[in-house]
PDB file of C-alpha atoms in Angstrom:
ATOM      1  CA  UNK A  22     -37.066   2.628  40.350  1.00 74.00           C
ATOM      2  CA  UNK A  23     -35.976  -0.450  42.255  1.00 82.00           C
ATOM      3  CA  UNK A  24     -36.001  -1.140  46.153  1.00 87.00           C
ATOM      4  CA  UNK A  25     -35.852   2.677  46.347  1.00 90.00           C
ATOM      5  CA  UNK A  26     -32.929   3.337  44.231  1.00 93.00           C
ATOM      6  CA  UNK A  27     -32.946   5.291  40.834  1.00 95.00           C
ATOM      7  CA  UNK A  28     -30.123   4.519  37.851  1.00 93.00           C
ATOM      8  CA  UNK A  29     -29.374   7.840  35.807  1.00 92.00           C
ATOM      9  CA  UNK A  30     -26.866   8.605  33.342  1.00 92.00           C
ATOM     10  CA  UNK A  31     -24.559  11.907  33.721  1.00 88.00           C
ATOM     11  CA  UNK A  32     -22.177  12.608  31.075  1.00 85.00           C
ATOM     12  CA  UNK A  33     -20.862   8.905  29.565  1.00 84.00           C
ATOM     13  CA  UNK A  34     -20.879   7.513  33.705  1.00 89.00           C
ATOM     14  CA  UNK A  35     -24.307   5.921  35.243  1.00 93.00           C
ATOM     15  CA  UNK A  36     -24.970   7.145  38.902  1.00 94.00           C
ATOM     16  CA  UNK A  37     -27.189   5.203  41.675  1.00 94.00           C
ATOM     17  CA  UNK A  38     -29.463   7.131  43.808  1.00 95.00           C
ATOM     18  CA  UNK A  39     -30.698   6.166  46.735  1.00 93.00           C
ATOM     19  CA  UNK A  40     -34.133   8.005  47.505  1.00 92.00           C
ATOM     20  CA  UNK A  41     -33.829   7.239  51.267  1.00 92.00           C
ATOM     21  CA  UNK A  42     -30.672   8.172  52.060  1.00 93.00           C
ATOM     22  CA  UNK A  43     -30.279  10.961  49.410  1.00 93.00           C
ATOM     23  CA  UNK A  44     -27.132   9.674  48.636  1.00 93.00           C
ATOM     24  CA  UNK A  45     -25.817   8.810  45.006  1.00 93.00           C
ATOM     25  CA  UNK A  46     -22.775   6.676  43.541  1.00 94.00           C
ATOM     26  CA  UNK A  47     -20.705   5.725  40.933  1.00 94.00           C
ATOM     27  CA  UNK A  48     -21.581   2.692  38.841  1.00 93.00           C
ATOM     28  CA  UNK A  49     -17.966   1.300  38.439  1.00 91.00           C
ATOM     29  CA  UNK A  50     -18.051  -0.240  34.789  1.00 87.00           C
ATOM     30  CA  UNK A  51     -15.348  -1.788  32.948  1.00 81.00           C
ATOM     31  CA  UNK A  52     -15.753  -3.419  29.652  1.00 75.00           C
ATOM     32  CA  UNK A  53     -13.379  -5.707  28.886  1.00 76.00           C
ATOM     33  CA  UNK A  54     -12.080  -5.496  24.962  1.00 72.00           C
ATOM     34  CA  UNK A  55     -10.318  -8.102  22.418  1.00 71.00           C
ATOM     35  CA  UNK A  56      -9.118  -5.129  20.599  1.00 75.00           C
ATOM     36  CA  UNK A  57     -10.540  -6.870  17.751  1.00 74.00           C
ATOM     37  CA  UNK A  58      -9.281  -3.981  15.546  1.00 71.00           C
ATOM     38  CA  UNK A  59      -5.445  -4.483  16.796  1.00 73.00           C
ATOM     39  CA  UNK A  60      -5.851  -8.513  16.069  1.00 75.00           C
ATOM     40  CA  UNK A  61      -3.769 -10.088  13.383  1.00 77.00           C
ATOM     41  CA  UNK A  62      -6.573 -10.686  10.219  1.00 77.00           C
ATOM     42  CA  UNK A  63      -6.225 -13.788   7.935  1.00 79.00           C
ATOM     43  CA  UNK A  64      -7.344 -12.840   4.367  1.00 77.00           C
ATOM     44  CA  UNK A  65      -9.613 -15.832   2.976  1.00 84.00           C
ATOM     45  CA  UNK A  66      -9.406 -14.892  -0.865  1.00 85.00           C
ATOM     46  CA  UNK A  67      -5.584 -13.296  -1.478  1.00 78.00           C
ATOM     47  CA  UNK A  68      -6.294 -12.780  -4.754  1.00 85.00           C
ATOM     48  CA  UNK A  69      -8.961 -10.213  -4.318  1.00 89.00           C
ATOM     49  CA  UNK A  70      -6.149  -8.011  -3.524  1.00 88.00           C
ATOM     50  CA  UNK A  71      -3.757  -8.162  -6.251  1.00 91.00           C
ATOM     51  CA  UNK A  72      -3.466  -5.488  -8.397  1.00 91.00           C
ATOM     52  CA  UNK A  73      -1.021  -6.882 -10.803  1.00 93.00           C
ATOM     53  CA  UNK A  74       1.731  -9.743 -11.480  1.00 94.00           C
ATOM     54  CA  UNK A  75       4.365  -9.637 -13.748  1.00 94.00           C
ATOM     55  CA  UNK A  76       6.887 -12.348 -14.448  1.00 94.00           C
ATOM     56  CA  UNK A  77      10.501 -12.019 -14.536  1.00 92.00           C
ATOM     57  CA  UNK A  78      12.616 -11.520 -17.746  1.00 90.00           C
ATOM     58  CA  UNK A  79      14.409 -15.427 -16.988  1.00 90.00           C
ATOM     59  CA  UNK A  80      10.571 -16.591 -14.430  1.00 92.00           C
ATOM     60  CA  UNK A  81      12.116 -16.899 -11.272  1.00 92.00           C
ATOM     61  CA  UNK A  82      10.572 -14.163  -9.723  1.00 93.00           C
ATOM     62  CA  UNK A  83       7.216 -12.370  -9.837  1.00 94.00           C
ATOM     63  CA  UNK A  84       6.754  -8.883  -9.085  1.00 94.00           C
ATOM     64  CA  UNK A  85       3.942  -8.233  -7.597  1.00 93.00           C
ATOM     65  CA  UNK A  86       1.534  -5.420  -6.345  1.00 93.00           C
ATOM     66  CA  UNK A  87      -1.167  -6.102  -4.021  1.00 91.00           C
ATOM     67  CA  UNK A  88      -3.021  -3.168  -1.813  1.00 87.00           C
ATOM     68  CA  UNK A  89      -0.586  -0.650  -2.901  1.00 90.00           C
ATOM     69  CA  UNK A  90       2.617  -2.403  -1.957  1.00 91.00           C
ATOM     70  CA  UNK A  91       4.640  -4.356  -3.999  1.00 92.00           C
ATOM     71  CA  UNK A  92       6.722  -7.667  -3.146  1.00 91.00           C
ATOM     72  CA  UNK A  93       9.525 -10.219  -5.567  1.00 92.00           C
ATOM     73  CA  UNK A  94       8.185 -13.347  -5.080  1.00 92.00           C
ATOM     74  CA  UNK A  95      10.430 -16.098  -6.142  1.00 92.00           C
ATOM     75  CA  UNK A  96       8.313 -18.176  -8.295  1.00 89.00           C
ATOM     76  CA  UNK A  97       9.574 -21.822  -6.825  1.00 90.00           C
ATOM     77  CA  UNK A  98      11.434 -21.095  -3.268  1.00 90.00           C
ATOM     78  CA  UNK A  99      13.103 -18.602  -2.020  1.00 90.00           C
ATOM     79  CA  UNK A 100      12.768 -15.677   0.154  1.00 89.00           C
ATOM     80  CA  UNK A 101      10.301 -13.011  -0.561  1.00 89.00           C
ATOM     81  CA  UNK A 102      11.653  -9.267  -0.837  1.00 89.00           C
ATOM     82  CA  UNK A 103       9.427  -6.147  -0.288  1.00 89.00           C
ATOM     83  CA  UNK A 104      10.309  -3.576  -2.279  1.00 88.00           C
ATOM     84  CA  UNK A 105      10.572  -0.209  -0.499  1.00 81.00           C
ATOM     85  CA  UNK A 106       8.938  -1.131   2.881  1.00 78.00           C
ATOM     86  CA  UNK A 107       7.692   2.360   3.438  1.00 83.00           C
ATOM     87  CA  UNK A 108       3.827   1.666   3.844  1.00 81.00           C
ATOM     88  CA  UNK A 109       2.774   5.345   2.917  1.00 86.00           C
ATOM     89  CA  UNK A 110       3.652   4.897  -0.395  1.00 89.00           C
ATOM     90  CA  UNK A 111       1.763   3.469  -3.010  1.00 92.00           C
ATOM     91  CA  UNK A 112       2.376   1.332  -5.573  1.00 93.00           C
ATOM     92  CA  UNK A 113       1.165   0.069  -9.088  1.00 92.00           C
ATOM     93  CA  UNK A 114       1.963  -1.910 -12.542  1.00 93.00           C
ATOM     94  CA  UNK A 115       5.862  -3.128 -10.762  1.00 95.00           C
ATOM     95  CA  UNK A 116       7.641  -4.822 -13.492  1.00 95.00           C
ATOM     96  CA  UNK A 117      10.713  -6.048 -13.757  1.00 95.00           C
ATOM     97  CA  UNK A 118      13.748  -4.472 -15.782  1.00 93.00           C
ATOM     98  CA  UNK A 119      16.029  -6.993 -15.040  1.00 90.00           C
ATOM     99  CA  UNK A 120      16.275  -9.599 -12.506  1.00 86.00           C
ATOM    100  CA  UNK A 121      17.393  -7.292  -9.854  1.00 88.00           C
ATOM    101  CA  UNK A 122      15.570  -4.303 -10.862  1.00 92.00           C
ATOM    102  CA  UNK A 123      11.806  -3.477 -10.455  1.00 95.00           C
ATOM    103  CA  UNK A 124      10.178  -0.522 -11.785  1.00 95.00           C
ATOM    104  CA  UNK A 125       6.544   0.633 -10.546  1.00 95.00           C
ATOM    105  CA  UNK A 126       4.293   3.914 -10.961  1.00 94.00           C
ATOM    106  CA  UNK A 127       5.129   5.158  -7.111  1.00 94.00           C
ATOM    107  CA  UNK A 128       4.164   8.556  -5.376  1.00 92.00           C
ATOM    108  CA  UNK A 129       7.234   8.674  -3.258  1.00 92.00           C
ATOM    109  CA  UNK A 130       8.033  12.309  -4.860  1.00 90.00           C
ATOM    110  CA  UNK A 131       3.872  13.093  -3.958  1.00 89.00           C
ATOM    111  CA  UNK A 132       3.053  12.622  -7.846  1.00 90.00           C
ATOM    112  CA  UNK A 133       2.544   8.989  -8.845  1.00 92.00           C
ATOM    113  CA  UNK A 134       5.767   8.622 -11.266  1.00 94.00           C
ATOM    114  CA  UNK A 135       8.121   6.100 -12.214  1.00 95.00           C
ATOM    115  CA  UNK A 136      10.589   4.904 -10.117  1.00 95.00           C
ATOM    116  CA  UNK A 137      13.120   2.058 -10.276  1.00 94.00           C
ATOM    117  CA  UNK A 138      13.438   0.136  -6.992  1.00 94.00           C
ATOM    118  CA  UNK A 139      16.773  -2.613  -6.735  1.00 91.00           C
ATOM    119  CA  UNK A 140      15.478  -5.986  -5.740  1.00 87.00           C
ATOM    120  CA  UNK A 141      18.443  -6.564  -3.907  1.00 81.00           C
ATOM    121  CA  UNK A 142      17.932  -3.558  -1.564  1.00 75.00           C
ATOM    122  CA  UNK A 143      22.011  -1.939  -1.541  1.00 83.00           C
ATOM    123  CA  UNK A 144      20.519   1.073  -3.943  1.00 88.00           C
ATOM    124  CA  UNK A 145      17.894   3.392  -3.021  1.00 91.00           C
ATOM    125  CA  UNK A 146      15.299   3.898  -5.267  1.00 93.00           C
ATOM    126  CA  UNK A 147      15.686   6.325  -8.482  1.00 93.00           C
ATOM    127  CA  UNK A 148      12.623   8.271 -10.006  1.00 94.00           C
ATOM    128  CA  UNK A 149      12.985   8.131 -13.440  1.00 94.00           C
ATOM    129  CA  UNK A 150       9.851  10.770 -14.713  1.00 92.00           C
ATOM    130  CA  UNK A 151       9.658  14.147 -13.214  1.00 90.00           C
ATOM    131  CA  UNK A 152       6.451  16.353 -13.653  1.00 85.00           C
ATOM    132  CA  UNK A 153       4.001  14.022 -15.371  1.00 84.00           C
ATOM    133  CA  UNK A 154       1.122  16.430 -16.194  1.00 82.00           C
ATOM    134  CA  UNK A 155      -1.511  13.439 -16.642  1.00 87.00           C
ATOM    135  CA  UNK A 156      -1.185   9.872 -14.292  1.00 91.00           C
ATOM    136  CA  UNK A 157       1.118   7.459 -15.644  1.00 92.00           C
ATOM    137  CA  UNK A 158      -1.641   4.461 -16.573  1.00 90.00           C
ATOM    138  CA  UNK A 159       0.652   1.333 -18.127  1.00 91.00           C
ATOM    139  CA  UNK A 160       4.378   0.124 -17.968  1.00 94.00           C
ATOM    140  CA  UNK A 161       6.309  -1.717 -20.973  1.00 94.00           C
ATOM    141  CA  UNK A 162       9.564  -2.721 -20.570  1.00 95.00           C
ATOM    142  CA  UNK A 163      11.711  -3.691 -23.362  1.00 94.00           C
ATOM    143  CA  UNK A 164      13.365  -6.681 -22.898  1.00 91.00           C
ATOM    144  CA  UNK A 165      16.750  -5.319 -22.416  1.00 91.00           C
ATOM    145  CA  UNK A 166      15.629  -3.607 -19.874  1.00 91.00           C
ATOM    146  CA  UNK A 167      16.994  -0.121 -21.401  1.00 93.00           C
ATOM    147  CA  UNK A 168      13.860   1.518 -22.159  1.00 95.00           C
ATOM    148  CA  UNK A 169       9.877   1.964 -20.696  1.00 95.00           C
ATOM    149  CA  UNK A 170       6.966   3.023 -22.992  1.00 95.00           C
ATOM    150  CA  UNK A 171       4.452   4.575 -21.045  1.00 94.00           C
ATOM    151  CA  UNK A 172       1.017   5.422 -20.883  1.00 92.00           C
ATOM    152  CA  UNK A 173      -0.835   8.213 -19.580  1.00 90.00           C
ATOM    153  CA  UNK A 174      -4.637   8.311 -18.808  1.00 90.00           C
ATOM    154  CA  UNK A 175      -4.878  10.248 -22.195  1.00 89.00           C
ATOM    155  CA  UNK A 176      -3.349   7.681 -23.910  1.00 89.00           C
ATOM    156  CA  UNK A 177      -0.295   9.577 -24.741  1.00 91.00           C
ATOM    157  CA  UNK A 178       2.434   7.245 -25.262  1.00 94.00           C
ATOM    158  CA  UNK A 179       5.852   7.770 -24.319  1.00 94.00           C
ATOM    159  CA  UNK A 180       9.291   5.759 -24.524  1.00 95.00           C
ATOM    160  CA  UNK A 181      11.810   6.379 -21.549  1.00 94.00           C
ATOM    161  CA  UNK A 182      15.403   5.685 -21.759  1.00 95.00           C
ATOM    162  CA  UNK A 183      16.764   5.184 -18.792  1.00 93.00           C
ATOM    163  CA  UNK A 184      19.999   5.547 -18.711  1.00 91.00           C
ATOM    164  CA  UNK A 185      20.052   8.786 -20.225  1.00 90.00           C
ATOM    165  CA  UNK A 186      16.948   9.655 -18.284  1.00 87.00           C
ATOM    166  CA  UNK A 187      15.373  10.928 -21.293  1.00 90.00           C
ATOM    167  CA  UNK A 188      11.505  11.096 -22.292  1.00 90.00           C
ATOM    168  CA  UNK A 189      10.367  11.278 -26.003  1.00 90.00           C
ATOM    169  CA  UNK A 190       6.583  11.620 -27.075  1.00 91.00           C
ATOM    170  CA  UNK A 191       5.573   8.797 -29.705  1.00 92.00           C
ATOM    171  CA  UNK A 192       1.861   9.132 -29.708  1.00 84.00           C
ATOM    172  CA  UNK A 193       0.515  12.460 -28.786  1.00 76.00           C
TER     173      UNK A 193
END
């Protein structure tokens, strides 16, 4: 109570109410907002976002997958390619096959598989496992870039060939 007025709240709006003249009002309130959420964040310590970086097979590029998304980074200069922009999917272990091929344990399909991605961008991306029944843990190229031994979180290991899209058990 102040100079015969009363401040109440009704609903999410505060009200005056003079006593005198038995007549309320409004409180007109407007908070002003930096949208602090919608502001552009610098990240102090990069690294505490990387998940993993793998060098390519001649080290001018790096794959590399940081927050679920994975980028080519040339390793001197150059320009820096994302690889399948899509920010719903997620990304780990990307690796390179060759110097314009990446391949990376994606859940484009809705199961985290492996896909190959082209670095250059002029081919979509190709899934090369179908129907994983455990996650895909670990990548291993071979050098020639023809095959991927895989593992699975129950260490099953398994060797890829990829041009014949063909999956054979090695450790079971």
């Amino acid at each position: 109570l102040h100079l015969g007025n009363v401040v109440y709240q009704m609903g999410a709006d505060l009200y005056i109410h003079n006593i005198e003249s038995d007549h309320s009002s409004k409180v007109p309130i407007l908070l002003r907002s930096d949208f602090q959420h919608r502001q552009e964040k610098w990240v102090t310590n990069p690294k505490d976002y990387l998940t993993s970086a793998h060098v390519s097979p001649d080290a001018g590029r790096v794959a590399v997958t940081a927050r679920g998304r994975t980028f080519s980074f040339p390793a001197k200069r150059g320009r820096i390619v994302g690889i399948h922009e899509d920010s719903s999917i997620r990304h780990r272990e990307a690796k390179f096959l060759s110097q314009d091929r990446i391949i990376s344990i994606a859940d484009i399909s809705g199961e985290m598989e492996v896909w190959q991605f082209d670095t250059t961008g002029k081919s979509p991306p190709q899934q090369l496992t179908r129907g994983s029944s455990n996650l895909i843990e670990d990548l291993f190229p071979s050098p020639d870039g023809d095959y991927v031994a895989y593992l699975d979180v129950d260490d099953n290991l398994r060797l890829l060939h990829i041009e014949q899209n063909e999956v054979t058990d090695i450790v079971r």
